[in-house]
Coordinates of N, CA and C and ligand atoms in Angstrom, one line a residue:
M294 N 70.6 77.6 101.2 CA 71.6 78.6 101.5 C 71.0 79.9 101.8
A295 N 71.7 80.7 102.7 CA 71.1 82.0 103.1 C 72.3 83.0 103.2
K296 N 71.9 84.3 103.2 CA 73.0 85.3 103.3 C 73.7 85.2 104.6
F297 N 75.0 85.6 104.6 CA 75.8 85.7 105.8 C 76.7 86.9 105.8
L298 N 77.2 87.2 106.9 CA 78.2 88.3 107.0 C 79.6 87.7 107.0
F299 N 80.3 88.0 106.0 CA 81.6 87.5 105.8 C 82.7 88.5 106.1
V300 N 83.5 88.3 107.1 CA 84.5 89.2 107.5 C 85.9 88.6 107.4
T301 N 86.8 89.2 106.7 CA 88.1 88.6 106.6 C 89.3 89.6 106.7
D302 N 90.3 89.1 107.4 CA 91.6 89.9 107.3 C 92.2 89.7 105.9
L303 N 93.1 90.6 105.5 CA 93.6 90.6 104.2 C 95.0 89.8 104.1
D304 N 96.0 90.5 104.7 CA 97.4 89.9 104.5 C 97.5 88.5 105.2
N305 N 97.9 87.6 104.4 CA 98.1 86.2 104.8 C 96.9 85.5 105.3
T306 N 95.7 86.1 105.0 CA 94.4 85.4 105.3 C 93.7 85.3 103.9
L307 N 93.1 86.4 103.5 CA 92.4 86.3 102.2 C 93.5 86.3 101.1
V308 N 94.6 87.0 101.3 CA 95.6 87.2 100.2 C 96.8 86.3 100.6
G309 N 97.4 85.6 99.6 CA 98.5 84.7 99.9 C 98.7 83.6 98.9
D310 N 97.5 83.2 98.3 CA 97.5 82.2 97.3 C 96.6 82.7 96.2
D311 N 97.1 83.2 95.1 CA 96.4 83.9 94.0 C 95.3 83.0 93.4
Q312 N 95.6 81.8 93.2 CA 94.7 80.9 92.6 C 93.5 80.6 93.5
A313 N 93.7 80.3 94.8 CA 92.6 80.1 95.7 C 91.8 81.3 95.9
L314 N 92.4 82.5 95.8 CA 91.7 83.8 95.9 C 90.7 83.9 94.8
V315 N 91.1 83.6 93.6 CA 90.2 83.7 92.4 C 89.0 82.8 92.6
E316 N 89.2 81.6 93.1 CA 88.1 80.7 93.3 C 87.2 81.2 94.4
L317 N 87.8 81.7 95.5 CA 86.9 82.2 96.6 C 86.1 83.4 96.2
N318 N 86.8 84.3 95.5 CA 86.1 85.5 95.0 C 84.9 85.2 94.2
D319 N 85.1 84.2 93.4 CA 84.0 83.8 92.5 C 82.8 83.3 93.3
R320 N 83.1 82.5 94.3 CA 82.0 81.9 95.2 C 81.3 83.0 96.0
L321 N 82.1 84.0 96.5 CA 81.6 85.0 97.3 C 80.8 86.0 96.5
H322 N 81.3 86.3 95.3 CA 80.6 87.2 94.4 C 79.2 86.7 94.1
Q323 N 79.2 85.4 93.7 CA 77.9 84.7 93.4 C 76.9 84.7 94.6
H324 N 77.5 84.4 95.8 CA 76.7 84.3 97.0 C 76.1 85.7 97.3
R325 N 76.8 86.7 97.1 CA 76.3 88.1 97.3 C 75.2 88.4 96.3
Q326 N 75.4 88.1 95.1 CA 74.4 88.3 94.1 C 73.1 87.6 94.4
Q327 N 73.3 86.3 94.7 CA 72.1 85.5 94.9 C 71.4 85.7 96.2
Y328 N 72.1 85.9 97.3 CA 71.5 85.9 98.6 C 71.6 87.2 99.4
G329 N 72.5 88.1 98.9 CA 72.7 89.3 99.7 C 73.7 89.2 100.8
T330 N 74.6 88.2 100.7 CA 75.7 88.1 101.6 C 76.6 89.4 101.6
K331 N 77.1 89.8 102.7 CA 77.9 91.0 102.8 C 79.3 90.7 103.0
I332 N 80.2 91.4 102.3 CA 81.6 91.1 102.3 C 82.3 92.3 103.0
V333 N 83.1 92.0 104.1 CA 83.8 93.0 104.8 C 85.3 92.6 105.0
Y334 N 86.2 93.6 104.7 CA 87.6 93.3 104.9 C 88.0 94.0 106.2
A335 N 88.7 93.3 107.1 CA 89.2 93.9 108.4 C 90.7 93.8 108.4
T336 N 91.4 95.0 108.3 CA 92.8 94.9 108.1 C 93.5 96.0 109.0
G337 N 94.8 95.8 109.2 CA 95.6 96.8 109.9 C 96.0 97.9 109.0
R338 N 95.8 97.7 107.7 CA 96.3 98.7 106.7 C 95.6 100.0 106.8
S339 N 96.3 101.1 106.4 CA 95.7 102.4 106.2 C 95.0 102.4 104.9
P340 N 94.2 103.5 104.6 CA 93.5 103.6 103.3 C 94.5 103.5 102.1
I341 N 95.7 104.1 102.2 CA 96.7 104.1 101.1 C 97.2 102.7 100.9
L342 N 97.6 102.0 101.9 CA 98.1 100.6 101.7 C 97.0 99.7 101.3
Y343 N 95.7 99.9 101.8 CA 94.6 99.1 101.3 C 94.4 99.2 99.8
Q344 N 94.4 100.5 99.3 CA 94.2 100.7 97.9 C 95.3 100.0 97.1
Q345 N 96.5 100.0 97.6 CA 97.6 99.4 96.8 C 97.3 97.9 96.7
L346 N 96.9 97.3 97.8 CA 96.6 95.8 97.7 C 95.4 95.5 96.9
Q347 N 94.4 96.3 97.0 CA 93.1 96.2 96.2 C 93.5 96.2 94.7
A348 N 94.3 97.1 94.3 CA 94.7 97.2 92.9 C 95.5 96.0 92.4
E349 N 96.5 95.7 93.3 CA 97.4 94.6 93.0 C 96.7 93.2 92.9
K350 N 95.8 93.0 93.8 CA 95.2 91.6 93.8 C 93.8 91.6 93.3
N351 N 93.3 92.7 92.7 CA 92.0 92.7 92.1 C 90.9 92.2 93.1
L352 N 90.9 92.8 94.3 CA 89.9 92.3 95.3 C 88.5 92.7 95.0
L353 N 87.5 91.9 95.4 CA 86.1 92.3 95.2 C 85.9 93.6 96.0
E354 N 85.0 94.4 95.5 CA 84.6 95.6 96.2 C 83.8 95.2 97.4
P355 N 84.3 95.6 98.6 CA 83.6 95.1 99.8 C 82.4 96.0 100.2
D356 N 81.5 95.5 101.0 CA 80.3 96.2 101.4 C 80.7 97.2 102.5
A357 N 81.7 96.8 103.3 CA 82.3 97.7 104.3 C 83.8 97.4 104.5
L358 N 84.5 98.4 104.9 CA 85.9 98.2 105.1 C 86.3 98.6 106.5
I359 N 87.0 97.7 107.2 CA 87.5 98.1 108.6 C 89.0 98.2 108.4
L360 N 89.5 99.5 108.5 CA 90.9 99.7 108.3 C 91.6 100.1 109.6
A361 N 92.9 100.2 109.6 CA 93.7 100.7 110.7 C 93.3 99.9 112.0
V362 N 93.3 98.6 111.9 CA 93.0 97.7 113.0 C 91.7 98.0 113.7
G363 N 90.7 98.4 113.0 CA 89.4 98.6 113.6 C 89.1 100.0 114.0
T364 N 90.0 100.9 113.8 CA 89.8 102.3 114.2 C 89.0 103.1 113.2
E365 N 88.9 102.6 112.0 CA 88.2 103.3 110.9 C 87.2 102.3 110.2
I366 N 85.9 102.7 110.0 CA 85.0 101.9 109.3 C 84.4 102.7 108.1
Y367 N 84.6 102.1 106.9 CA 84.1 102.8 105.7 C 82.9 101.9 105.2
I368 N 81.7 102.5 105.0 CA 80.6 101.7 104.6 C 80.2 102.0 103.2
N369 N 79.9 101.0 102.4 CA 79.4 101.1 101.0 C 80.3 102.1 100.2
G370 N 81.6 101.9 100.2 CA 82.5 102.6 99.3 C 82.6 104.1 99.7
N371 N 82.1 104.5 100.9 CA 82.2 105.9 101.3 C 83.7 106.3 101.4
D372 N 84.0 107.5 101.1 CA 85.4 108.0 101.1 C 85.9 108.4 102.5
S373 N 84.9 108.7 103.4 CA 85.4 109.1 104.7 C 84.8 108.1 105.7
F374 N 85.5 107.9 106.8 CA 85.1 106.9 107.8 C 83.9 107.3 108.6
D375 N 83.2 106.3 109.1 CA 81.9 106.4 109.8 C 82.1 107.4 111.0
P376 N 81.4 108.5 111.0 CA 81.6 109.4 112.1 C 81.0 108.9 113.5
T377 N 80.0 108.1 113.5 CA 79.5 107.5 114.7 C 80.5 106.7 115.4
W378 N 81.2 105.9 114.6 CA 82.3 105.0 115.2 C 83.4 105.9 115.7
A379 N 83.8 106.9 114.9 CA 84.9 107.8 115.3 C 84.6 108.5 116.6
E380 N 83.4 108.9 116.8 CA 83.0 109.6 118.0 C 83.2 108.7 119.2
K381 N 82.8 107.4 119.0 CA 82.9 106.5 120.1 C 84.4 106.4 120.6
L382 N 85.3 106.5 119.6 CA 86.7 106.3 119.9 C 87.4 107.5 120.5
S383 N 86.8 108.7 120.2 CA 87.6 109.9 120.5 C 87.7 110.2 122.0
E384 N 86.7 109.6 122.8 CA 86.7 109.9 124.2 C 87.9 109.3 124.9
G385 N 88.6 110.1 125.6 CA 89.8 109.6 126.4 C 91.0 109.3 125.5
W386 N 91.0 109.6 124.2 CA 92.1 109.3 123.4 C 92.9 110.6 123.2
D387 N 94.2 110.5 123.3 CA 95.1 111.6 123.2 C 96.4 111.2 122.5
R388 N 96.5 111.4 121.2 CA 97.6 110.9 120.4 C 98.9 111.5 120.9
N389 N 98.9 112.8 121.3 CA 100.2 113.4 121.7 C 100.7 112.9 123.0
L390 N 99.7 112.6 123.9 CA 100.1 112.0 125.2 C 100.7 110.6 124.9
V391 N 100.1 109.9 124.0 CA 100.7 108.6 123.7 C 102.1 108.7 123.2
L392 N 102.3 109.6 122.3 CA 103.6 109.8 121.7 C 104.7 110.3 122.7
S393 N 104.2 111.1 123.7 CA 105.2 111.6 124.7 C 105.7 110.5 125.5
I394 N 104.9 109.5 125.7 CA 105.3 108.3 126.5 C 106.1 107.3 125.7
T395 N 105.7 107.1 124.4 CA 106.4 106.1 123.6 C 107.8 106.6 123.3
D396 N 108.0 107.9 123.3 CA 109.3 108.6 123.0 C 110.4 108.1 124.0
K397 N 110.0 107.6 125.1 CA 111.0 107.2 126.1 C 111.5 105.8 125.9
F398 N 110.9 105.1 124.9 CA 111.3 103.8 124.6 C 112.1 103.7 123.2
P399 N 113.4 103.6 123.3 CA 114.2 103.6 122.1 C 114.0 102.4 121.2
Q400 N 113.4 101.3 121.8 CA 113.2 100.1 121.0 C 112.0 100.3 120.1
L401 N 111.2 101.3 120.3 CA 110.1 101.5 119.4 C 110.5 102.4 118.2
Q402 N 110.2 101.8 117.0 CA 110.6 102.5 115.8 C 109.3 102.9 115.1
L403 N 109.0 104.1 114.9 CA 107.8 104.6 114.2 C 107.6 103.9 112.9
Q404 N 106.4 103.5 112.6 CA 106.1 103.0 111.2 C 106.0 104.2 110.3
P405 N 105.9 104.0 108.9 CA 105.8 105.1 108.0 C 104.6 106.0 108.3
N406 N 104.7 107.2 107.9 CA 103.6 108.2 108.2 C 102.2 107.8 107.7
S407 N 102.2 107.1 106.6 CA 100.8 106.7 106.1 C 100.1 105.8 107.1
E408 N 100.9 105.1 108.0 CA 100.3 104.1 108.9 C 99.9 104.8 110.3
Q409 N 100.3 106.1 110.4 CA 99.9 106.8 111.6 C 98.5 107.4 111.4
R410 N 97.5 107.1 112.1 CA 96.2 107.4 111.8 C 95.5 108.2 113.0
P411 N 94.4 108.8 112.7 CA 93.8 109.6 113.8 C 93.6 108.8 115.1
F412 N 93.3 107.5 115.1 CA 93.1 106.7 116.3 C 94.1 105.5 116.3
K413 N 95.2 105.7 115.8 CA 96.2 104.6 115.7 C 97.6 105.1 115.6
V414 N 98.4 104.7 116.6 CA 99.9 105.0 116.5 C 100.6 103.7 116.4
S415 N 101.5 103.6 115.4 CA 102.1 102.3 115.1 C 103.6 102.3 115.0
F416 N 104.2 101.2 115.6 CA 105.6 101.1 115.7 C 106.0 99.7 115.1
F417 N 107.3 99.6 114.8 CA 108.0 98.3 114.7 C 108.6 98.0 116.0
L418 N 108.6 96.8 116.5 CA 109.2 96.4 117.7 C 109.6 94.9 117.6
T419 N 110.9 94.6 117.8 CA 111.3 93.3 117.6 C 110.7 92.4 118.7
Q420 N 110.7 91.1 118.4 CA 110.1 90.1 119.3 C 110.9 90.1 120.6
E421 N 112.2 90.1 120.5 CA 113.1 90.1 121.7 C 112.8 91.2 122.7
A422 N 112.7 92.4 122.1 CA 112.5 93.6 122.9 C 111.0 93.6 123.4
A423 N 110.1 93.1 122.6 CA 108.7 93.1 123.0 C 108.5 92.5 124.4
V424 N 109.2 91.4 124.7 CA 109.0 90.7 125.9 C 109.1 91.6 127.1
F425 N 110.1 92.5 127.2 CA 110.1 93.4 128.3 C 109.5 94.8 128.1
V426 N 109.5 95.3 126.8 CA 109.0 96.6 126.5 C 107.5 96.7 126.7
L427 N 106.7 95.6 126.2 CA 105.3 95.7 126.2 C 104.7 95.9 127.6
P428 N 105.1 95.1 128.6 CA 104.5 95.3 129.9 C 104.8 96.7 130.5
L429 N 106.0 97.1 130.3 CA 106.4 98.4 130.9 C 105.7 99.6 130.2
L430 N 105.6 99.5 128.9 CA 104.9 100.5 128.1 C 103.5 100.6 128.5
K431 N 102.9 99.4 128.6 CA 101.4 99.4 128.9 C 101.2 100.0 130.3
S432 N 102.0 99.7 131.2 CA 101.7 100.2 132.6 C 101.9 101.8 132.6
E433 N 102.9 102.2 131.8 CA 103.2 103.7 131.8 C 102.0 104.4 131.1
L434 N 101.5 103.8 130.0 CA 100.3 104.4 129.3 C 99.1 104.5 130.2
L435 N 98.9 103.4 130.9 CA 97.6 103.3 131.7 C 97.8 104.2 132.9
Q436 N 99.0 104.3 133.5 CA 99.2 105.2 134.6 C 98.9 106.7 134.3
S437 N 99.1 107.0 133.0 CA 98.9 108.4 132.6 C 97.4 108.6 132.3
G438 N 96.6 107.6 132.6 CA 95.1 107.8 132.5 C 94.6 107.6 131.1
L439 N 95.4 107.1 130.2 CA 95.0 106.8 128.8 C 94.1 105.6 128.7
N440 N 93.1 105.6 127.9 CA 92.2 104.5 127.8 C 92.6 103.8 126.5
I441 N 93.7 103.0 126.5 CA 94.2 102.5 125.3 C 94.4 101.0 125.4
K442 N 94.7 100.4 124.2 CA 95.2 99.0 124.3 C 96.3 98.8 123.3
L443 N 97.2 97.8 123.6 CA 98.3 97.5 122.7 C 98.0 96.3 121.9
I444 N 98.2 96.3 120.6 CA 98.0 95.1 119.8 C 99.3 94.8 119.1
Y445 N 99.8 93.6 119.4 CA 101.1 93.2 118.9 C 100.9 92.1 117.9
S446 N 101.4 92.2 116.6 CA 101.2 91.2 115.6 C 102.5 90.8 114.9
S447 N 102.5 89.6 114.5 CA 103.5 89.0 113.5 C 104.9 89.2 114.0
G448 N 105.1 89.4 115.3 CA 106.5 89.5 115.9 C 107.2 90.8 115.5
I449 N 106.4 91.8 115.0 CA 107.0 93.1 114.6 C 106.1 94.3 114.7
D450 N 104.8 94.2 114.5 CA 104.0 95.4 114.5 C 103.3 95.6 115.8
L451 N 103.5 96.9 116.3 CA 102.8 97.3 117.5 C 101.8 98.4 117.2
D452 N 100.6 98.2 117.5 CA 99.6 99.3 117.3 C 99.1 99.7 118.7
I453 N 99.0 101.0 118.9 CA 98.4 101.5 120.1 C 97.1 102.2 119.6
V454 N 95.9 101.8 120.2 CA 94.6 102.3 119.7 C 93.7 102.5 121.0
P455 N 92.6 103.2 120.8 CA 91.7 103.4 121.9 C 91.2 102.0 122.4
D456 N 90.9 101.9 123.7 CA 90.5 100.6 124.2 C 89.2 100.1 123.6
R457 N 88.3 101.0 123.3 CA 87.1 100.5 122.7 C 87.2 100.1 121.2
S458 N 88.4 100.1 120.7 CA 88.5 99.8 119.3 C 89.4 98.6 119.0
D459 N 88.9 97.8 118.2 CA 89.8 96.7 117.6 C 88.9 96.1 116.4
K460 N 89.5 95.2 115.7 CA 88.7 94.6 114.6 C 87.4 94.0 115.1
G461 N 87.4 93.3 116.2 CA 86.3 92.6 116.7 C 85.1 93.5 117.1
Q462 N 85.4 94.6 117.7 CA 84.4 95.6 118.1 C 83.8 96.3 116.9
A463 N 84.7 96.5 115.9 CA 84.2 97.1 114.6 C 83.2 96.1 113.9
V464 N 83.5 94.9 114.0 CA 82.6 93.9 113.4 C 81.2 93.9 114.1
Q465 N 81.2 94.0 115.4 CA 80.0 94.0 116.2 C 79.1 95.2 115.8
F466 N 79.8 96.3 115.5 CA 79.1 97.5 115.1 C 78.4 97.3 113.8
L467 N 79.0 96.6 112.8 CA 78.4 96.3 111.5 C 77.3 95.3 111.6
R468 N 77.6 94.3 112.5 CA 76.6 93.2 112.7 C 75.3 93.7 113.2
Q469 N 75.4 94.7 114.1 CA 74.2 95.3 114.6 C 73.5 96.2 113.6
K470 N 74.3 96.9 112.9 CA 73.8 97.8 111.9 C 73.0 97.0 110.8
W471 N 73.6 95.9 110.4 CA 73.0 95.1 109.3 C 72.1 94.0 109.8
Q472 N 72.1 93.8 111.1 CA 71.2 92.8 111.7 C 71.5 91.4 111.3
F473 N 72.7 91.0 111.4 CA 73.1 89.6 111.2 C 73.2 88.9 112.5
V474 N 72.6 87.7 112.6 CA 72.7 86.9 113.9 C 74.1 86.3 113.9
A475 N 74.6 86.0 115.1 CA 76.0 85.5 115.3 C 76.2 84.2 114.5
Q476 N 75.2 83.4 114.4 CA 75.3 82.1 113.6 C 75.5 82.3 112.1
K477 N 75.2 83.5 111.7 CA 75.4 83.8 110.2 C 76.4 84.9 110.1
T478 N 77.4 84.9 111.0 CA 78.5 85.8 110.9 C 79.8 85.0 111.0
V479 N 80.7 85.2 110.1 CA 81.9 84.4 110.1 C 83.1 85.4 109.9
V480 N 84.1 85.2 110.8 CA 85.3 86.0 110.8 C 86.6 85.1 110.5
C481 N 87.5 85.6 109.7 CA 88.7 84.8 109.3 C 90.0 85.6 109.6
G482 N 91.0 84.9 110.1 CA 92.2 85.6 110.3 C 93.4 84.7 110.5
D483 N 94.6 85.3 110.6 CA 95.9 84.6 110.7 C 96.8 85.1 111.8
S484 N 96.6 86.3 112.4 CA 97.7 86.8 113.3 C 97.1 87.5 114.5
G485 N 98.0 88.1 115.2 CA 97.7 88.8 116.5 C 96.5 89.8 116.5
N486 N 96.5 90.6 115.5 CA 95.5 91.6 115.5 C 94.1 91.0 115.1
D487 N 94.1 89.7 114.7 CA 92.8 89.1 114.5 C 92.2 88.4 115.7
I488 N 93.0 88.3 116.8 CA 92.5 87.7 118.0 C 91.2 88.3 118.4
A489 N 91.1 89.6 118.3 CA 89.9 90.4 118.7 C 88.7 90.0 117.9
L490 N 88.9 89.6 116.6 CA 87.8 89.1 115.7 C 87.2 87.9 116.4
F491 N 88.0 87.0 116.9 CA 87.6 85.7 117.4 C 87.0 85.9 118.8
A492 N 87.6 86.8 119.6 CA 87.3 86.9 121.0 C 86.1 87.7 121.3
T493 N 85.6 88.6 120.3 CA 84.5 89.5 120.6 C 83.2 88.9 120.0
G494 N 82.1 89.2 120.7 CA 80.8 88.8 120.2 C 80.4 87.5 120.8
S495 N 79.2 87.0 120.5 CA 78.7 85.8 121.0 C 79.5 84.6 120.6
N496 N 79.6 83.6 121.5 CA 80.4 82.4 121.1 C 79.7 81.6 120.0
E497 N 78.6 82.0 119.6 CA 77.9 81.3 118.4 C 78.5 81.9 117.1
Q498 N 79.2 83.0 117.2 CA 79.8 83.5 115.9 C 80.8 82.6 115.4
R499 N 80.8 82.4 114.1 CA 81.8 81.4 113.4 C 83.1 82.1 113.2
G500 N 84.2 81.3 113.4 CA 85.5 81.8 113.2 C 86.3 80.8 112.4
I501 N 87.1 81.3 111.4 CA 88.0 80.4 110.7 C 89.4 80.9 110.8
I502 N 90.3 80.0 111.3 CA 91.7 80.3 111.4 C 92.4 79.6 110.2
V503 N 93.1 80.3 109.4 CA 93.7 79.7 108.2 C 94.8 78.8 108.6
G504 N 95.1 77.8 107.8 CA 96.1 76.8 108.2 C 97.5 77.4 108.4
N505 N 97.8 78.5 107.7 CA 99.1 79.2 107.8 C 99.2 80.2 109.0
A506 N 98.3 80.1 109.9 CA 98.2 81.1 111.0 C 99.5 81.2 111.8
R507 N 99.8 82.4 112.4 CA 101.0 82.6 113.1 C 100.9 82.0 114.6
P508 N 102.0 81.7 115.2 CA 102.0 81.1 116.5 C 101.2 81.9 117.5
E509 N 101.2 83.2 117.5 CA 100.5 84.0 118.5 C 99.0 83.7 118.5
L510 N 98.5 83.5 117.3 CA 97.0 83.2 117.2 C 96.8 81.8 117.5
L511 N 97.6 80.9 117.1 CA 97.5 79.4 117.4 C 97.5 79.2 118.9
E512 N 98.5 79.9 119.6 CA 98.6 79.8 121.0 C 97.3 80.3 121.7
W513 N 96.8 81.4 121.3 CA 95.6 81.9 121.9 C 94.4 81.0 121.7
H514 N 94.3 80.4 120.5 CA 93.3 79.5 120.1 C 93.4 78.2 121.0
A515 N 94.6 77.7 121.3 CA 94.8 76.6 122.1 C 94.3 76.9 123.6
R516 N 94.5 78.1 124.0 CA 94.2 78.5 125.4 C 92.7 78.8 125.5
H517 N 92.0 79.1 124.4 CA 90.6 79.5 124.4 C 89.8 78.7 123.4
P518 N 89.7 77.4 123.6 CA 89.1 76.6 122.5 C 87.6 76.9 122.5
A519 N 87.0 76.8 121.3 CA 85.5 77.1 121.1 C 85.0 76.2 120.0
D520 N 83.8 75.7 120.2 CA 83.2 74.8 119.2 C 83.0 75.5 117.9
H521 N 82.8 76.8 117.9 CA 82.4 77.5 116.6 C 83.6 78.1 116.0
R522 N 84.8 77.7 116.4 CA 86.0 78.2 115.7 C 86.7 77.0 115.0
Y523 N 87.0 77.2 113.7 CA 87.5 76.1 112.9 C 88.9 76.4 112.5
L524 N 89.8 75.5 112.8 CA 91.2 75.6 112.3 C 91.4 74.9 111.0
A525 N 91.6 75.6 109.9 CA 91.6 75.0 108.6 C 92.9 74.3 108.4
K526 N 92.9 73.3 107.5 CA 94.2 72.6 107.1 C 94.8 73.4 105.9
N527 N 94.0 74.0 105.1 CA 94.5 74.7 103.9 C 94.9 76.1 104.3
F528 N 95.8 76.7 103.5 CA 96.3 78.0 103.7 C 95.5 79.1 103.0
Y529 N 95.6 80.3 103.5 CA 95.0 81.5 102.9 C 93.6 81.3 102.4
A530 N 93.3 81.8 101.2 CA 91.9 81.7 100.7 C 91.4 80.2 100.7
G531 N 92.3 79.3 100.5 CA 91.9 77.9 100.5 C 91.4 77.5 101.8
G532 N 92.0 78.0 102.9 CA 91.5 77.7 104.3 C 90.2 78.3 104.5
I533 N 90.0 79.5 104.0 CA 88.7 80.2 104.2 C 87.6 79.3 103.5
L534 N 87.8 78.9 102.2 CA 86.8 78.1 101.5 C 86.5 76.8 102.3
E535 N 87.6 76.2 102.8 CA 87.4 75.0 103.6 C 86.5 75.2 104.8
G536 N 86.7 76.4 105.5 CA 85.9 76.7 106.7 C 84.5 77.0 106.4
L537 N 84.3 77.8 105.3 CA 82.9 78.2 104.9 C 82.1 76.9 104.6
Q538 N 82.8 75.9 104.0 CA 82.1 74.7 103.7 C 81.8 73.9 105.0
Y539 N 82.8 73.9 105.9 CA 82.6 73.2 107.2 C 81.4 73.7 107.9
F540 N 81.2 75.0 107.9 CA 80.1 75.6 108.6 C 78.8 75.6 107.8
G541 N 78.8 75.1 106.6 CA 77.6 75.0 105.8 C 77.1 76.4 105.3
L542 N 78.0 77.3 105.2 CA 77.6 78.7 104.8 C 77.6 78.7 103.3
I543 N 78.5 77.9 102.6 CA 78.5 77.8 101.2 C 78.5 76.3 100.9
E544 N 78.1 75.9 99.6 CA 78.0 74.5 99.3 C 79.4 73.9 99.0
Ligands
LIG785 C1 99.3 96.6 108.8 C2 99.5 98.1 109.0 C3 100.4 98.4 110.2 C4 99.9 97.6 111.4 C5 99.8 96.1 111.1 C6 99.3 95.2 112.2 O1 100.5 96.1 108.3 O2 100.0 98.7 107.9 O3 100.4 99.7 110.5 O4 100.8 97.7 112.5 O5 98.9 95.9 110.0 O6 98.0 95.6 112.7
LIG786 MG1 97.0 89.0 108.5

């Protein structure tokens, strides 16, 4: 056994089955002690919503946290996000300009204040409306010269973030910082904002899709098959354990 870089989404990936979570936590904690494996959570949540979940589910303390769909990276329990990463994102980003355009779309309903972040503007948008709103909104935003991308998840959440930012690019930043090869990096997810985790980086990087994954991720996976991506049968943390064993990362 050797150390690896373990990256997982939280809602409906790591969290969802309390019993399986206890077992996985146990294994990961031991692996970290014994081999120096690094644990990273990559979530759409803001710091406030992350702390709520952390307290509720008694999550292991991570070595780094990727919050707000990759727009904020917190290393080693640091209270403020990594400034190097923030600087990369600030170029060409203009929150107010984004808001002045999204204002014209009555179908977009702003998410709570806590989820509006320096490099992330988030809305609720129904699946029916998304079909016509997303392409229109995207072209209006790009026409105004903004360097952004739209990330739509779970048939309801729309995040607008800098183009250079998503969970996948944040992982590559950590991978380089900590010098993990792609073969010893594994990412786990269940929904739309996790696609970037699987799509970014070398195709040698390991990926685990949990058995309960949402249709948007399963459809993407079907269109972009890859040898190093594993679709688990088990759900939530149970699916992660199954995948880690499949790749021989744990016993
Ligand atoms: C989390 C965040 C929300 C975001 C969603 C999808 O639920 O709280 O703001 O839209 O993830 O990324
Ligand atoms: Mg999720």
